[in-house]
Short mmCIF file of N, CA and C in Angstrom, two decimals:
data_model
loop_
_atom_site.label_atom_id
_atom_site.label_comp_id
_atom_site.label_asym_id
_atom_site.label_seq_id
_atom_site.Cartn_x
_atom_site.Cartn_y
_atom_site.Cartn_z
N MET J 1 43.02 117.23 22.77
CA MET J 1 43.20 116.26 22.86
C MET J 1 44.48 116.48 21.25
N PRO J 2 45.29 115.79 21.06
CA PRO J 2 45.99 116.07 20.39
C PRO J 2 45.20 115.38 18.99
N ASN J 3 45.54 116.05 17.47
CA ASN J 3 45.41 115.79 16.46
C ASN J 3 47.20 115.02 15.93
N HIS J 4 45.93 113.70 15.13
CA HIS J 4 47.49 113.59 14.26
C HIS J 4 46.91 113.54 12.86
N ILE J 5 47.58 113.74 12.60
CA ILE J 5 48.04 113.73 10.45
C ILE J 5 49.35 113.06 10.14
N PHE J 6 48.83 111.85 9.09
CA PHE J 6 49.38 110.59 8.87
C PHE J 6 49.82 110.80 7.48
N ILE J 7 51.19 111.49 6.61
CA ILE J 7 50.88 111.93 4.76
C ILE J 7 51.88 110.24 4.14
N ASN J 8 51.25 109.77 3.58
CA ASN J 8 51.66 108.50 2.62
C ASN J 8 51.13 109.10 1.41
N ARG J 9 52.51 109.37 0.30
CA ARG J 9 52.15 109.63 -1.04
C ARG J 9 52.08 107.73 -1.58
N GLU J 10 50.97 108.77 -2.46
CA GLU J 10 50.88 107.14 -3.37
C GLU J 10 52.25 106.04 -3.27
N SER J 11 53.30 107.01 -3.77
CA SER J 11 54.14 106.27 -4.62
C SER J 11 55.31 105.38 -2.67
N GLY J 12 54.07 105.55 -1.92
CA GLY J 12 55.22 104.37 -1.16
C GLY J 12 56.51 105.51 -0.51
N ASN J 13 56.76 106.28 -0.84
CA ASN J 13 58.24 106.82 -0.92
C ASN J 13 58.21 107.78 0.64
N ASP J 14 57.22 108.23 0.66
CA ASP J 14 56.68 109.35 1.43
C ASP J 14 55.97 108.87 3.19
N ASN J 15 57.06 109.45 3.86
CA ASN J 15 56.03 108.72 4.94
C ASN J 15 56.12 109.54 6.33
N ILE J 16 54.94 110.83 6.32
CA ILE J 16 55.59 111.72 7.36
C ILE J 16 54.55 112.41 8.16
N SER J 17 54.67 111.77 9.26
CA SER J 17 53.35 112.12 10.48
C SER J 17 53.52 113.59 10.63
N ILE J 18 52.30 114.43 11.24
CA ILE J 18 52.23 115.46 11.64
C ILE J 18 51.77 114.94 13.47
N PHE J 19 52.08 116.14 14.45
CA PHE J 19 50.45 115.40 15.65
C PHE J 19 50.33 117.17 15.79
N TYR J 20 49.48 117.46 16.20
CA TYR J 20 49.18 119.07 16.09
C TYR J 20 48.25 118.99 17.83
N ASP J 21 48.76 119.59 19.14
CA ASP J 21 48.18 120.54 19.83
C ASP J 21 48.34 121.32 20.54
N GLU J 22 46.99 121.98 19.71
CA GLU J 22 46.88 124.01 19.75
C GLU J 22 48.09 124.79 20.81
N PRO J 23 48.99 125.13 20.68
CA PRO J 23 49.71 125.44 19.85
C PRO J 23 50.30 125.42 19.11
N SER J 24 50.97 123.59 19.03
CA SER J 24 51.98 123.20 19.16
C SER J 24 52.13 122.46 17.51
N PHE J 25 53.60 122.05 17.45
CA PHE J 25 53.00 120.92 16.57
C PHE J 25 53.87 120.11 16.23
N VAL J 26 54.13 118.72 15.34
CA VAL J 26 55.13 118.10 15.82
C VAL J 26 55.33 116.81 14.58
N VAL J 27 56.71 116.88 13.24
CA VAL J 27 56.42 116.65 12.12
C VAL J 27 57.75 115.48 12.67
N ILE J 28 57.72 114.07 12.41
CA ILE J 28 58.42 113.13 12.08
C ILE J 28 58.43 112.89 11.12
N ALA J 29 59.65 112.49 10.26
CA ALA J 29 60.23 111.94 8.84
C ALA J 29 61.44 111.45 8.88
N ASN J 30 61.17 110.60 7.71
CA ASN J 30 62.49 109.78 7.72
C ASN J 30 63.09 111.54 6.52
N LYS J 31 64.37 111.76 6.08
CA LYS J 31 65.58 111.72 5.51
C LYS J 31 64.98 111.65 3.92
N ASP J 32 64.36 110.72 3.72
CA ASP J 32 64.36 110.55 1.41
C ASP J 32 63.61 111.68 1.78
N ASP J 33 62.35 111.91 3.02
CA ASP J 33 61.64 113.03 3.25
C ASP J 33 61.51 114.28 3.27
N LEU J 34 62.59 114.93 2.62
CA LEU J 34 63.02 116.56 2.82
C LEU J 34 62.13 116.92 1.50
N THR J 35 62.70 116.74 0.16
CA THR J 35 61.58 117.44 -0.77
C THR J 35 60.12 116.90 -0.60
N SER J 36 59.00 116.22 0.07
CA SER J 36 57.94 116.51 0.22
C SER J 36 58.25 117.39 1.71
N ILE J 37 58.93 117.51 2.52
CA ILE J 37 58.82 118.04 3.44
C ILE J 37 58.30 119.81 3.24
N GLN J 38 59.26 120.19 2.35
CA GLN J 38 59.33 121.84 2.19
C GLN J 38 57.45 122.15 1.98
N LEU J 39 56.59 121.44 1.35
CA LEU J 39 55.36 121.61 0.83
C LEU J 39 54.72 121.68 2.07
N ILE J 40 54.93 121.32 3.02
CA ILE J 40 54.34 121.10 4.44
C ILE J 40 54.40 122.97 5.00
N ASP J 41 53.46 123.25 5.38
CA ASP J 41 53.47 124.61 6.28
C ASP J 41 54.56 125.17 6.94
N GLU J 42 54.26 123.47 8.28
CA GLU J 42 55.13 123.42 9.21
C GLU J 42 56.91 124.25 9.02
N SER J 43 57.11 123.48 8.16
CA SER J 43 58.37 123.86 7.76
C SER J 43 58.73 124.82 7.27
N LYS J 44 57.88 125.91 6.85
CA LYS J 44 58.42 127.27 6.46
C LYS J 44 58.23 127.69 8.61
N LYS J 45 57.41 127.61 8.92
CA LYS J 45 57.92 128.30 10.19
C LYS J 45 59.24 127.70 11.35
N PRO J 46 59.62 129.19 12.25
CA PRO J 46 60.36 128.71 13.17
C PRO J 46 60.49 127.38 14.31
N GLY J 47 61.74 126.91 14.69
CA GLY J 47 61.39 125.18 15.37
C GLY J 47 62.63 125.60 15.59
N ILE J 48 62.08 124.25 16.63
CA ILE J 48 63.12 122.46 17.11
C ILE J 48 63.77 121.78 16.05
N TYR J 49 65.09 121.37 15.90
CA TYR J 49 64.54 119.91 15.27
C TYR J 49 65.50 119.41 15.80
N ILE J 50 65.39 117.58 15.65
CA ILE J 50 66.96 116.44 16.43
C ILE J 50 67.10 115.96 14.67
N LEU J 51 67.96 115.69 14.88
CA LEU J 51 68.84 114.17 13.85
C LEU J 51 68.62 113.29 13.77
N LEU J 52 68.53 112.29 13.94
CA LEU J 52 68.53 110.39 14.45
C LEU J 52 69.55 110.29 13.75
N GLY J 53 70.76 110.29 13.66
CA GLY J 53 71.44 108.46 12.87
C GLY J 53 71.78 107.42 13.82
N ASP J 54 72.08 106.71 13.46
CA ASP J 54 72.15 104.86 14.51
C ASP J 54 73.11 105.54 15.29
N ASP J 55 73.79 106.04 15.79
CA ASP J 55 74.58 106.40 16.65
C ASP J 55 74.58 107.78 17.12
N LYS J 56 74.26 108.64 16.43
CA LYS J 56 74.41 110.53 16.58
C LYS J 56 73.15 111.04 16.98
N ARG J 57 72.76 112.43 17.22
CA ARG J 57 71.29 112.54 17.64
C ARG J 57 72.17 114.40 17.16
N TYR J 58 71.12 114.95 16.34
CA TYR J 58 71.94 116.60 16.66
C TYR J 58 70.90 117.88 16.38
N ILE J 59 70.84 117.70 17.87
CA ILE J 59 69.57 119.17 18.43
C ILE J 59 70.12 120.65 17.95
N GLY J 60 68.89 121.21 17.18
CA GLY J 60 69.28 123.04 15.89
C GLY J 60 67.61 123.58 16.21
N GLN J 61 68.23 124.59 15.63
CA GLN J 61 66.82 125.78 15.44
C GLN J 61 66.34 126.29 14.78
N ALA J 62 66.09 126.94 14.34
CA ALA J 62 65.54 128.05 13.19
C ALA J 62 65.25 128.89 13.52
N SER J 63 65.25 130.11 13.25
CA SER J 63 65.05 131.31 13.46
C SER J 63 63.61 131.93 12.44
N ASN J 64 63.56 131.60 11.01
CA ASN J 64 63.48 131.34 10.17
C ASN J 64 62.33 130.12 10.15
N ALA J 65 62.84 129.44 8.45
CA ALA J 65 62.10 128.57 7.55
C ALA J 65 62.73 127.15 8.93
N ILE J 66 62.06 126.31 8.94
CA ILE J 66 62.84 124.42 9.56
C ILE J 66 63.80 124.36 8.48
N PHE J 67 63.06 123.85 7.42
CA PHE J 67 63.65 123.39 6.20
C PHE J 67 64.45 124.15 5.05
N ASN J 68 64.73 125.27 6.09
CA ASN J 68 66.61 125.97 5.39
C ASN J 68 67.48 124.53 5.97
N ARG J 69 67.41 125.20 7.92
CA ARG J 69 68.36 124.96 8.31
C ARG J 69 68.26 122.74 7.34
N LEU J 70 66.85 121.97 7.52
CA LEU J 70 67.07 121.09 7.43
C LEU J 70 68.37 120.21 5.60
N GLN J 71 67.83 121.27 5.03
CA GLN J 71 67.97 121.42 3.68
C GLN J 71 69.52 121.52 3.88
N GLN J 72 70.41 122.22 4.58
CA GLN J 72 71.28 123.00 4.68
C GLN J 72 72.04 121.13 5.56
N HIS J 73 71.70 120.58 6.90
CA HIS J 73 72.67 119.63 7.03
C HIS J 73 72.13 117.62 6.52
N TYR J 74 70.86 118.53 4.72
CA TYR J 74 71.40 117.58 4.28
C TYR J 74 72.18 117.41 3.59
N ILE J 75 72.94 118.47 3.30
CA ILE J 75 74.43 118.68 2.84
C ILE J 75 75.55 117.96 3.42
N ASN J 76 75.38 119.08 4.56
CA ASN J 76 77.09 118.69 5.87
C ASN J 76 76.86 117.64 6.54
N LYS J 77 75.95 116.95 6.71
CA LYS J 77 75.83 115.96 7.72
C LYS J 77 75.36 114.71 7.00
N PRO J 78 75.53 113.98 6.64
CA PRO J 78 75.58 113.05 6.07
C PRO J 78 74.82 111.58 6.83
N TRP J 79 74.92 111.65 7.80
CA TRP J 79 75.05 110.53 9.05
C TRP J 79 73.22 110.75 9.18
N TRP J 80 72.81 111.60 9.10
CA TRP J 80 71.48 110.70 9.58
C TRP J 80 70.27 110.68 9.18
N ASN J 81 69.31 110.05 9.40
CA ASN J 81 68.17 109.12 8.32
C ASN J 81 66.80 109.52 8.62
N LYS J 82 66.56 110.22 10.09
CA LYS J 82 65.25 110.23 11.02
C LYS J 82 65.50 111.90 10.97
N LEU J 83 64.58 112.32 10.93
CA LEU J 83 63.47 113.60 11.69
C LEU J 83 62.62 113.76 12.65
N ILE J 84 62.94 114.84 13.87
CA ILE J 84 62.44 115.56 14.20
C ILE J 84 62.29 116.95 13.96
N PHE J 85 60.71 117.58 14.02
CA PHE J 85 60.58 118.78 13.81
C PHE J 85 59.76 119.78 14.95
N PHE J 86 59.55 120.44 15.41
CA PHE J 86 57.87 120.95 16.02
C PHE J 86 58.26 122.89 16.50
N GLY J 87 57.01 123.42 16.57
CA GLY J 87 56.56 124.83 16.66
C GLY J 87 55.32 124.98 17.07
N ARG J 88 55.47 125.97 17.21
CA ARG J 88 53.73 126.70 16.96
C ARG J 88 52.73 126.82 15.70
N GLU J 89 52.03 126.76 15.44
CA GLU J 89 51.30 126.99 14.54
C GLU J 89 51.32 128.19 13.86
N ASP J 90 51.25 128.63 15.12
CA ASP J 90 50.77 130.86 14.02
C ASP J 90 52.20 130.81 14.29
N GLY J 91 53.78 130.08 14.23
CA GLY J 91 55.10 130.77 13.49
C GLY J 91 55.73 131.35 14.77
N HIS J 92 54.87 131.94 15.87
CA HIS J 92 55.27 132.81 17.09
C HIS J 92 56.40 132.13 18.08
N LEU J 93 57.74 131.87 17.65
CA LEU J 93 58.51 131.75 18.38
C LEU J 93 59.60 132.71 18.46
N SER J 94 60.20 133.13 19.72
CA SER J 94 61.58 134.42 19.58
C SER J 94 62.33 133.79 19.74
N LYS J 95 64.09 134.28 19.71
CA LYS J 95 64.74 133.06 19.27
C LYS J 95 65.52 133.06 21.24
N ALA J 96 64.73 133.55 22.38
CA ALA J 96 65.18 133.41 23.37
C ALA J 96 64.34 132.23 23.75
N GLN J 97 62.72 131.52 22.89
CA GLN J 97 62.54 130.91 23.30
C GLN J 97 63.22 129.37 22.89
N LEU J 98 63.32 130.09 21.54
CA LEU J 98 64.48 128.83 21.03
C LEU J 98 65.52 128.49 21.89
N ASP J 99 66.17 129.21 22.40
CA ASP J 99 67.32 128.86 22.86
C ASP J 99 66.85 128.28 23.95
N LEU J 100 65.98 128.59 24.40
CA LEU J 100 65.33 127.56 26.03
C LEU J 100 64.76 126.18 26.01
N LEU J 101 64.15 125.88 25.09
CA LEU J 101 63.93 124.91 23.93
C LEU J 101 65.09 124.17 23.95
N GLU J 102 66.06 124.17 23.20
CA GLU J 102 67.05 123.86 22.37
C GLU J 102 67.53 123.54 24.06
N ARG J 103 67.49 124.35 24.88
CA ARG J 103 68.69 124.33 26.13
C ARG J 103 68.01 123.13 26.35
N LYS J 104 67.37 123.08 26.72
CA LYS J 104 66.12 121.88 27.95
C LYS J 104 66.75 120.42 27.13
N ILE J 105 66.02 120.48 25.84
CA ILE J 105 66.39 119.24 25.50
C ILE J 105 67.64 118.95 24.90
N ASN J 106 68.52 119.40 25.54
CA ASN J 106 70.35 119.30 24.86
C ASN J 106 70.32 118.61 26.86
N ASP J 107 69.81 119.82 27.58
CA ASP J 107 70.56 119.25 29.21
C ASP J 107 69.90 117.77 29.35
N SER J 108 68.76 117.68 28.62
CA SER J 108 68.05 115.90 29.03
C SER J 108 68.28 115.26 28.53
N LYS J 109 69.41 115.58 26.76
CA LYS J 109 70.46 114.39 26.28
C LYS J 109 71.41 114.39 27.32
N GLN J 110 72.01 115.42 27.86
CA GLN J 110 73.51 115.11 28.64
C GLN J 110 73.29 114.58 29.78
N LYS J 111 71.36 113.95 30.05
CA LYS J 111 71.07 113.06 31.37
C LYS J 111 71.10 111.82 31.14
N GLU J 112 71.62 111.49 29.78
CA GLU J 112 71.86 110.30 29.10
C GLU J 112 69.74 110.19 28.90
N HIS J 113 68.94 110.81 28.31
CA HIS J 113 67.65 110.71 28.66
C HIS J 113 67.47 110.46 26.83
N PRO J 114 66.71 109.22 26.26
CA PRO J 114 67.44 108.96 24.98
C PRO J 114 65.93 109.98 23.78
N VAL J 115 67.20 110.89 22.99
CA VAL J 115 65.96 112.32 22.81
C VAL J 115 65.04 111.20 21.52
N GLN J 116 64.79 110.39 21.27
CA GLN J 116 64.17 109.58 20.51
C GLN J 116 63.03 110.01 21.48
N ASN J 117 62.88 110.33 22.44
CA ASN J 117 61.78 109.70 23.70
C ASN J 117 61.13 111.00 23.21
N LEU J 118 61.19 112.11 22.68
CA LEU J 118 61.22 113.08 22.30
C LEU J 118 58.83 113.29 22.36
N CYS J 119 58.70 112.26 21.76
CA CYS J 119 58.02 112.88 21.34
C CYS J 119 56.64 111.52 22.11
N THR J 120 57.47 111.37 23.01
CA THR J 120 56.06 110.44 24.47
C THR J 120 54.67 111.85 24.96
N PRO J 121 53.66 111.09 25.09
CA PRO J 121 53.59 111.94 25.88
C PRO J 121 53.61 113.35 26.78
N CYS J 122 54.80 112.72 27.45
CA CYS J 122 54.89 113.83 28.60
C CYS J 122 55.32 114.84 28.41
N SER J 123 56.42 114.37 27.26
CA SER J 123 56.92 115.30 26.83
C SER J 123 56.55 116.29 26.09
N PHE J 124 55.21 115.66 24.89
CA PHE J 124 55.37 116.65 24.65
C PHE J 124 53.91 117.82 25.31
N VAL J 125 53.53 116.86 26.27
CA VAL J 125 53.03 117.79 27.02
C VAL J 125 53.99 118.99 27.66
N LEU J 126 55.48 119.26 27.97
CA LEU J 126 56.11 119.65 28.10
C LEU J 126 56.47 120.96 27.23
N PHE J 127 56.44 120.71 26.15
CA PHE J 127 56.95 120.92 25.14
C PHE J 127 55.67 122.48 25.02
N CYS J 128 54.37 121.54 24.62
CA CYS J 128 53.10 122.90 25.02
C CYS J 128 53.50 123.47 25.84
N PHE J 129 53.47 123.64 27.36
CA PHE J 129 53.91 124.20 28.29
C PHE J 129 54.95 125.28 28.20
N LEU J 130 55.96 124.46 27.81
CA LEU J 130 56.95 125.71 27.28
C LEU J 130 56.46 126.75 26.06
N LEU J 131 55.87 126.71 25.35
CA LEU J 131 55.32 127.40 24.52
C LEU J 131 54.34 128.33 24.52
N ASN J 132 53.88 127.82 25.79
CA ASN J 132 52.83 129.06 26.12
C ASN J 132 52.98 129.45 26.89
N GLN J 133 54.31 129.98 27.57
CA GLN J 133 55.34 130.85 28.76
C GLN J 133 54.89 131.99 27.98
#
């Protein structure tokens, strides 16, 4: 059964949700939480990220630290306001696995399945299955 950790700083400015289902994790946060995201271990691992804006979606991968890519997009892609990223708790994702996951998500987007539904239980189970391949 997946575990859920909700991080809410006392100032009320940060809301970061982290879901675990061994060996994988999913993080959901607002763009404004980027400074706090760099403090969590999950942001230092490779993985897939999705930037969400009002009418745009961007799917990418990071073969090192996800935070580094998010930091670049903070400057270069000002339109997004929410993000989802995921990976393995042990950080073991090869370039081939990242390519496969990114392609599968892009394929589902092409078929007009909303990316926002990525973290439904069904797709989370699919993600966990793909990570265990």
